[in-house]
Amino acid sequence: MKITSLTALEVLDSRGNPTVEADITLEGGATGRALVPAGASTGEKEAVELRDRDPQRYGGLGVQKAVANVQGEISQAILNQELADQADLDHRLIALDGTPNKSRLGANALLAVSMAYARALAAANGKPLYRQLADQASYVLPVPCLNVLNGGRHADNNVDFQEFMIASHNAPTFAESIRMSVETFHALKALLKQKGYYTGVGDEGGFAPNLKSNEEAVELLLEAITKAGYRPGTDISLCLDPASSELWEKGKDGQPGQYRLFKSTQQTFTSAQFNDLWVSWVSQYPIILLEDGMGEDDWAGWQLHTQALGSKIELVGDDIFCTNPAILQAGIDQHIANSVLIKLNQIGTVTETLATVRLAQANGYNQFVSHRSGETEDTFVADLTVATGAGHLKTGSGSRSERIAKFNQLLRIERELGGAGRFAGIKAFKNQ
């Protein structure tokens, strides 16, 4: 279906930093709009987010070049062209950019166009977005994994590990799951206030207090779950994303690398010792998912990590895989992790994202769909999660409207599906 109009605009993400918005009109009048998110804790192998680097505008973070690429070269290449489907458009965009990491035109420029086209196709076909992405008889509603305590790069506190999440899996519906989660979020706020801790929130809507230790973050979550009237490990379990790549120090002069807890103790760990830390935590606490338990450059550590915990819990690769099917295939071949994080802007088009999902599914790997820390009001990832049947999603906490927008979209989808939708529950998580 031909694109008759394509425009772009420099807008703002949830941090107040610029990002790209694209609007598409198809022949026949159907329209689609998309806004691209941005990450802070980013993998080295991610597709390149094109920034202007003009210190006189937005501290160098402007995206006028990416916007100009959409309205210039990309428009000239695709306007009024016969397009067979989403994959046809996306492959044209990839070829037009011509670089392995989309650095010439910018992954933010390409993804805005790719997502907007998916929405326009859905409108033209009279379908909801999730059905445009995958038209099937029934769908799975995901377990929401709420990042209720923030640390690492996502907060200005003394907690080393980036995300401490709750997963309310013992519920009959998504609506009940999100209710349980938000009640626990509010119980956590009351608990923090009672203990004299700061209750401001970080980039993703979770609380970001200074704590006595990283372990205290987990203990606070368990206490909050109980105070909310739920059973840790039975009703609500824990998921962690320590963002270990941020803690990894490459070795010098032939020496092995190490992990350092920069914010708290300055303690260092070998790969084996860091893995032992996670083995200890999993044995003590009801943790069912661990994302980026090892750094993206520590493939040997990842193999050790997978051998130790890969049959017990879900081990998600984010920075190490970057939603890239070629890198994921290398991980599969080397028996690294058992799940892949799915972020649209890590790879740069809808088609490549779906290809990564299919590769994971074909090899028995789970898929954990994710927002970015610099988010927008765009709810594409909610529909993507339902379309792929990924079964679990992380998209913030119990606050900040750019996060809540995704939950609200899932509530709408669940109502719309009725009996054609089922809640994933605990089976969404590997080895549970």
XYZ file of C-alpha atoms in Angstrom:
432
model
C 0.000 0.000 0.000
C 1.446 3.333 -1.092
C 2.536 6.028 1.339
C 1.254 9.376 0.070
C 2.537 11.564 2.916
C 5.408 11.245 5.398
C 6.352 13.912 7.917
C 8.491 13.960 11.038
C 8.839 16.179 14.074
C 11.363 16.669 16.875
C 9.371 16.003 20.064
C 10.298 15.202 23.684
C 10.646 11.929 25.559
C 9.973 11.313 29.249
C 13.309 12.814 30.260
C 12.641 16.005 28.321
C 15.171 14.969 25.675
C 14.389 15.173 21.949
C 13.174 12.177 20.002
C 11.600 11.511 16.597
C 7.897 11.373 15.795
C 6.691 10.305 12.349
C 3.277 10.619 10.689
C 2.280 8.562 7.652
C -0.760 8.795 5.389
C -1.589 5.972 2.982
C -3.531 6.125 -0.242
C -7.132 5.896 0.872
C -6.480 8.229 3.803
C -5.471 5.882 6.624
C -2.899 7.420 8.977
C -0.355 6.227 11.516
C 1.852 7.989 14.065
C 4.782 6.694 16.083
C 7.221 8.102 18.638
C 10.605 6.498 19.249
C 11.960 5.893 22.782
C 15.574 6.259 23.924
C 17.732 4.292 26.344
C 20.277 5.378 28.972
C 21.753 1.986 29.816
C 22.506 1.037 26.212
C 24.367 -1.903 24.734
C 27.423 -1.273 22.572
C 25.920 -3.267 19.703
C 22.642 -1.373 19.527
C 21.521 0.334 16.340
C 22.683 3.950 16.362
C 20.409 6.714 17.588
C 21.295 9.709 15.415
C 21.834 12.872 17.477
C 22.802 16.326 16.198
C 25.691 16.835 18.661
C 25.119 20.592 18.535
C 26.001 21.860 22.034
C 23.829 24.935 21.461
C 20.652 22.820 21.276
C 19.443 20.394 23.931
C 23.000 19.748 25.093
C 23.831 18.099 21.792
C 20.897 15.675 21.957
C 18.757 17.257 19.248
C 17.379 15.034 16.483
C 16.893 17.543 13.678
C 19.224 15.514 11.429
C 17.108 12.392 11.935
C 13.925 14.387 11.290
C 15.474 15.853 8.129
C 16.413 12.344 6.985
C 12.794 11.227 7.329
C 11.421 14.213 5.469
C 14.210 14.211 2.891
C 15.999 11.082 1.749
C 13.582 8.556 3.236
C 10.508 10.342 1.849
C 12.072 10.606 -1.589
C 12.781 6.871 -1.594
C 9.414 5.524 -0.453
C 6.659 8.042 -1.215
C 4.150 6.804 -3.798
C 6.020 3.515 -4.199
C 4.149 0.207 -4.353
C 4.828 -1.548 -1.037
C 3.886 -5.184 -0.605
C 3.828 -5.235 3.191
C 5.643 -4.176 6.367
C 8.703 -6.254 5.519
C 8.936 -4.648 2.078
C 9.047 -1.166 3.584
C 11.512 -2.132 6.314
C 13.917 -3.857 3.938
C 13.877 -0.772 1.728
C 14.719 1.387 4.745
C 17.579 -0.918 5.748
C 18.999 -0.908 2.229
C 18.627 2.853 1.945
C 20.645 3.400 5.127
C 23.271 0.930 3.936
C 25.166 0.538 7.222
C 25.165 -2.474 9.574
C 24.008 -0.374 12.540
C 21.765 2.219 10.836
C 24.237 4.966 11.684
C 23.873 6.939 8.437
C 20.176 7.810 8.560
C 19.682 6.890 12.225
C 17.805 3.998 13.801
C 15.498 6.562 15.406
C 14.554 7.884 11.941
C 14.016 4.411 10.469
C 12.073 3.063 13.438
C 9.703 6.033 13.546
C 8.781 5.370 9.912
C 8.554 1.596 10.423
C 6.247 1.854 13.450
C 4.095 4.565 11.901
C 3.619 2.416 8.779
C 2.495 -0.533 10.932
C -0.105 1.691 12.567
C -1.250 3.076 9.233
C -1.647 -0.443 7.830
C -3.708 -1.408 10.877
C -5.965 1.610 10.315
C -6.293 0.854 6.609
C -7.224 -2.754 7.339
C -9.612 -1.846 10.151
C -7.609 -3.885 12.670
C -6.120 -3.168 16.073
C -2.322 -2.932 15.918
C -1.698 -6.265 17.662
C -3.835 -8.035 15.058
C -2.051 -6.243 12.220
C 1.261 -7.521 13.615
C -0.061 -11.083 14.047
C -3.598 -12.042 13.042
C -4.614 -15.126 15.011
C -7.601 -16.687 16.763
C -6.445 -16.118 20.338
C -3.860 -14.097 22.240
C -1.928 -14.085 25.510
C -2.057 -11.115 27.889
C 1.306 -10.567 29.599
C 2.372 -10.574 33.216
C 3.406 -6.957 33.944
C 6.847 -6.721 35.542
C 6.947 -3.429 37.426
C 10.312 -1.825 38.159
C 9.349 -0.492 41.575
C 12.865 0.143 42.963
C 15.453 1.858 40.772
C 19.216 2.045 41.027
C 22.227 2.029 38.723
C 22.052 4.433 35.783
C 18.330 4.996 36.372
C 18.615 6.786 39.714
C 20.867 9.123 41.683
C 21.171 6.888 44.720
C 23.649 4.406 46.203
C 22.039 1.231 44.828
C 24.280 -0.539 42.300
C 21.714 -2.699 40.561
C 19.421 -0.993 38.108
C 15.993 -2.598 38.388
C 14.132 -4.471 41.111
C 10.827 -5.691 39.680
C 7.669 -7.354 40.962
C 5.735 -9.815 38.795
C 2.135 -10.467 39.889
C 1.591 -13.817 38.197
C -1.028 -15.487 40.405
C -4.012 -13.690 38.899
C -6.866 -14.723 36.585
C -6.554 -11.688 34.308
C -4.196 -8.901 33.344
C -6.533 -6.437 35.055
C -6.233 -8.279 38.366
C -2.466 -8.623 37.933
C -1.965 -4.905 37.441
C -4.212 -4.213 40.449
C -2.059 -6.470 42.638
C 1.074 -4.800 41.323
C -0.100 -1.252 41.929
C -1.345 -2.116 45.415
C 2.110 -3.476 46.190
C 3.710 -0.336 44.708
C 1.656 1.832 47.070
C 2.447 -0.478 50.002
C 6.134 -0.061 49.161
C 5.791 3.719 49.196
C 4.160 3.608 52.625
C 6.886 1.268 53.869
C 9.671 3.525 52.604
C 8.029 6.549 54.180
C 7.658 4.686 57.464
C 11.371 3.879 57.452
C 12.302 7.488 56.699
C 13.423 6.763 53.139
C 13.082 9.094 50.165
C 9.996 8.365 48.038
C 10.826 10.296 44.869
C 10.865 8.219 41.715
C 13.521 7.466 39.090
C 13.354 7.521 35.310
C 10.982 4.568 35.058
C 8.657 5.492 37.896
C 10.171 3.320 40.619
C 11.369 4.598 43.965
C 15.036 5.485 44.255
C 16.033 5.730 47.924
C 19.513 5.427 49.379
C 19.614 2.038 51.090
C 21.902 0.206 53.490
C 22.747 -2.419 50.861
C 21.624 -3.870 47.542
C 20.102 -6.770 49.465
C 17.886 -4.368 51.379
C 16.124 -3.508 48.117
C 14.993 -7.118 47.769
C 13.990 -7.337 51.425
C 11.896 -4.180 51.131
C 10.042 -5.643 48.162
C 9.262 -8.837 50.050
C 7.970 -6.825 53.004
C 5.848 -4.622 50.725
C 4.326 -7.664 48.989
C 3.336 -9.061 52.371
C 1.957 -5.711 53.581
C -0.191 -5.520 50.449
C -1.751 -8.856 51.421
C 0.071 -11.113 48.966
C 2.456 -14.055 49.293
C 6.011 -13.602 48.014
C 6.853 -16.323 45.532
C 3.273 -17.590 45.349
C 1.316 -14.531 44.239
C 4.091 -12.102 43.371
C 7.691 -12.987 42.558
C 10.776 -10.894 41.861
C 12.626 -10.085 38.656
C 15.985 -8.303 38.560
C 17.941 -6.352 35.993
C 21.275 -5.405 37.569
C 22.521 -4.005 34.208
C 25.822 -5.777 34.791
C 27.474 -4.270 31.722
C 27.516 -0.975 33.637
C 29.499 -2.688 36.428
C 31.976 -4.504 34.168
C 35.580 -3.308 33.919
C 37.596 -4.720 31.058
C 40.889 -6.266 32.026
C 44.148 -4.542 31.098
C 47.425 -6.041 29.883
C 45.930 -9.486 29.406
C 44.247 -9.573 32.824
C 40.641 -10.791 33.102
C 37.872 -8.249 33.587
C 35.982 -7.746 36.821
C 32.718 -6.406 38.203
C 32.783 -3.428 40.553
C 29.962 -2.129 42.743
C 30.718 1.545 42.095
C 27.893 3.066 44.108
C 28.065 1.186 47.383
C 30.981 -0.893 48.645
C 33.499 -0.567 45.761
C 33.697 -4.348 46.098
C 35.063 -6.217 43.073
C 34.163 -9.664 41.749
C 35.588 -12.067 39.213
C 33.042 -13.499 36.782
C 32.814 -16.664 38.871
C 32.325 -14.682 42.080
C 29.650 -12.496 40.491
C 27.834 -15.592 39.286
C 28.083 -17.024 42.812
C 26.395 -13.848 44.079
C 23.409 -14.481 41.816
C 23.265 -18.160 42.712
C 23.111 -17.105 46.366
C 20.367 -14.556 45.736
C 18.255 -17.026 43.741
C 18.541 -19.578 46.562
C 17.469 -16.993 49.181
C 14.784 -14.979 47.404
C 11.770 -15.751 45.134
C 13.545 -14.554 41.979
C 12.108 -16.002 38.761
C 13.868 -13.813 36.192
C 17.345 -12.285 36.027
C 18.176 -9.961 33.151
C 21.767 -9.124 32.244
C 23.177 -10.994 35.206
C 26.547 -10.760 33.439
C 28.041 -8.056 31.227
C 27.701 -7.937 27.451
C 31.446 -8.451 26.906
C 31.716 -11.338 29.376
C 30.627 -14.235 27.177
C 32.610 -16.744 29.239
C 30.876 -15.429 32.359
C 27.513 -15.768 30.619
C 28.239 -19.409 29.816
C 29.084 -20.090 33.457
C 25.990 -18.159 34.528
C 23.742 -20.169 32.197
C 25.203 -23.469 33.374
C 24.526 -22.496 36.981
C 21.039 -20.982 36.706
C 19.696 -21.661 33.215
C 17.673 -24.672 34.355
C 16.266 -22.877 37.415
C 15.048 -19.428 36.344
C 14.693 -17.228 33.279
C 17.988 -15.636 32.230
C 17.389 -12.728 29.874
C 20.022 -11.313 27.545
C 19.602 -7.607 26.848
C 22.897 -5.784 26.229
C 24.522 -8.978 25.009
C 21.879 -9.607 22.287
C 20.496 -6.108 21.513
C 17.375 -7.575 19.818
C 19.704 -8.543 16.973
C 18.951 -11.927 15.348
C 22.564 -12.500 14.284
C 23.884 -11.926 17.811
C 21.053 -13.966 19.323
C 21.981 -16.854 17.017
C 25.560 -16.700 18.321
C 24.189 -16.850 21.855
C 22.000 -19.815 21.015
C 24.984 -21.610 19.465
C 27.065 -20.984 22.605
C 24.244 -21.877 25.039
C 24.060 -18.396 26.549
C 20.900 -17.332 28.436
C 17.450 -18.799 27.771
C 15.545 -15.604 26.974
C 16.022 -12.412 24.965
C 14.903 -8.904 25.766
C 12.945 -7.296 22.944
C 13.422 -3.553 22.373
C 12.355 -2.099 19.033
C 14.930 0.677 18.991
C 17.849 -1.667 19.657
C 17.483 -3.032 16.126
C 15.563 -0.258 14.351
C 12.636 -1.773 12.410
C 9.458 -3.701 13.209
C 10.388 -6.504 10.796
C 13.789 -7.156 12.368
C 12.218 -7.100 15.826
C 9.710 -9.752 14.800
C 12.513 -11.790 13.200
C 14.345 -11.851 16.539
C 11.159 -12.989 18.285
C 10.663 -15.804 15.773
C 14.276 -16.942 16.099
C 13.920 -17.077 19.880
C 10.666 -19.018 19.645
C 12.160 -21.510 17.204
C 15.003 -22.240 19.633
C 13.051 -22.440 22.878
C 14.125 -19.030 24.152
C 11.624 -16.787 25.908
C 11.003 -13.204 24.807
C 10.736 -10.400 27.376
C 9.370 -7.231 25.751
C 10.623 -3.932 27.146
C 10.201 -0.178 27.105
C 13.215 2.173 27.352
C 14.109 4.492 30.207
C 13.519 7.498 27.942
C 9.933 6.681 26.949
C 7.034 8.410 25.235
C 3.257 8.145 25.353
C 3.434 5.711 22.401
C 1.944 2.314 23.357
C 3.380 0.205 20.502
C 5.139 -2.233 22.876
C 1.838 -3.176 24.539
C 0.400 -4.352 21.213
C 3.710 -5.969 20.269
C 3.704 -8.042 23.463
C 0.198 -9.338 22.776
C 0.937 -9.973 19.092
C 4.027 -12.059 19.821
C 2.584 -13.950 22.787
C 5.708 -13.066 24.765
C 3.754 -13.437 28.003
C 5.611 -10.837 30.055
C 6.448 -7.179 29.670
C 8.411 -4.567 31.557
C 7.240 -1.047 31.006
C 7.745 0.933 34.167
C 6.209 1.105 37.579
C 3.024 2.312 39.250
C 3.609 5.950 38.301
C 4.540 8.211 35.356
C 1.963 8.456 32.599
C 4.302 7.361 29.792
C 4.544 3.997 31.607
C 0.901 3.756 32.707
C -0.154 4.363 29.087
C 1.111 0.873 28.203
C -0.815 -0.746 31.066
C -3.980 1.111 30.077
C -3.593 -0.080 26.488
C -3.307 -3.667 27.710
C -6.477 -3.220 29.763
C -8.258 -2.064 26.602
C -6.888 -4.982 24.605
C -7.967 -7.477 27.278
C -11.510 -6.077 27.249
C -11.608 -6.153 23.451
C -10.384 -9.750 23.240
C -12.787 -11.129 25.815
C -12.698 -14.913 25.631
C -10.074 -14.791 22.875
C -7.478 -13.584 25.373
C -5.953 -15.423 28.333
C -3.586 -14.211 31.027
C -0.129 -15.805 30.847
C 0.460 -16.338 34.581
C 3.526 -18.019 36.033
C 4.068 -20.161 32.902
C 5.231 -17.003 31.094
C 8.557 -17.406 32.876
C 11.147 -19.955 31.840
C 11.455 -22.993 34.134
C 8.397 -22.074 36.235
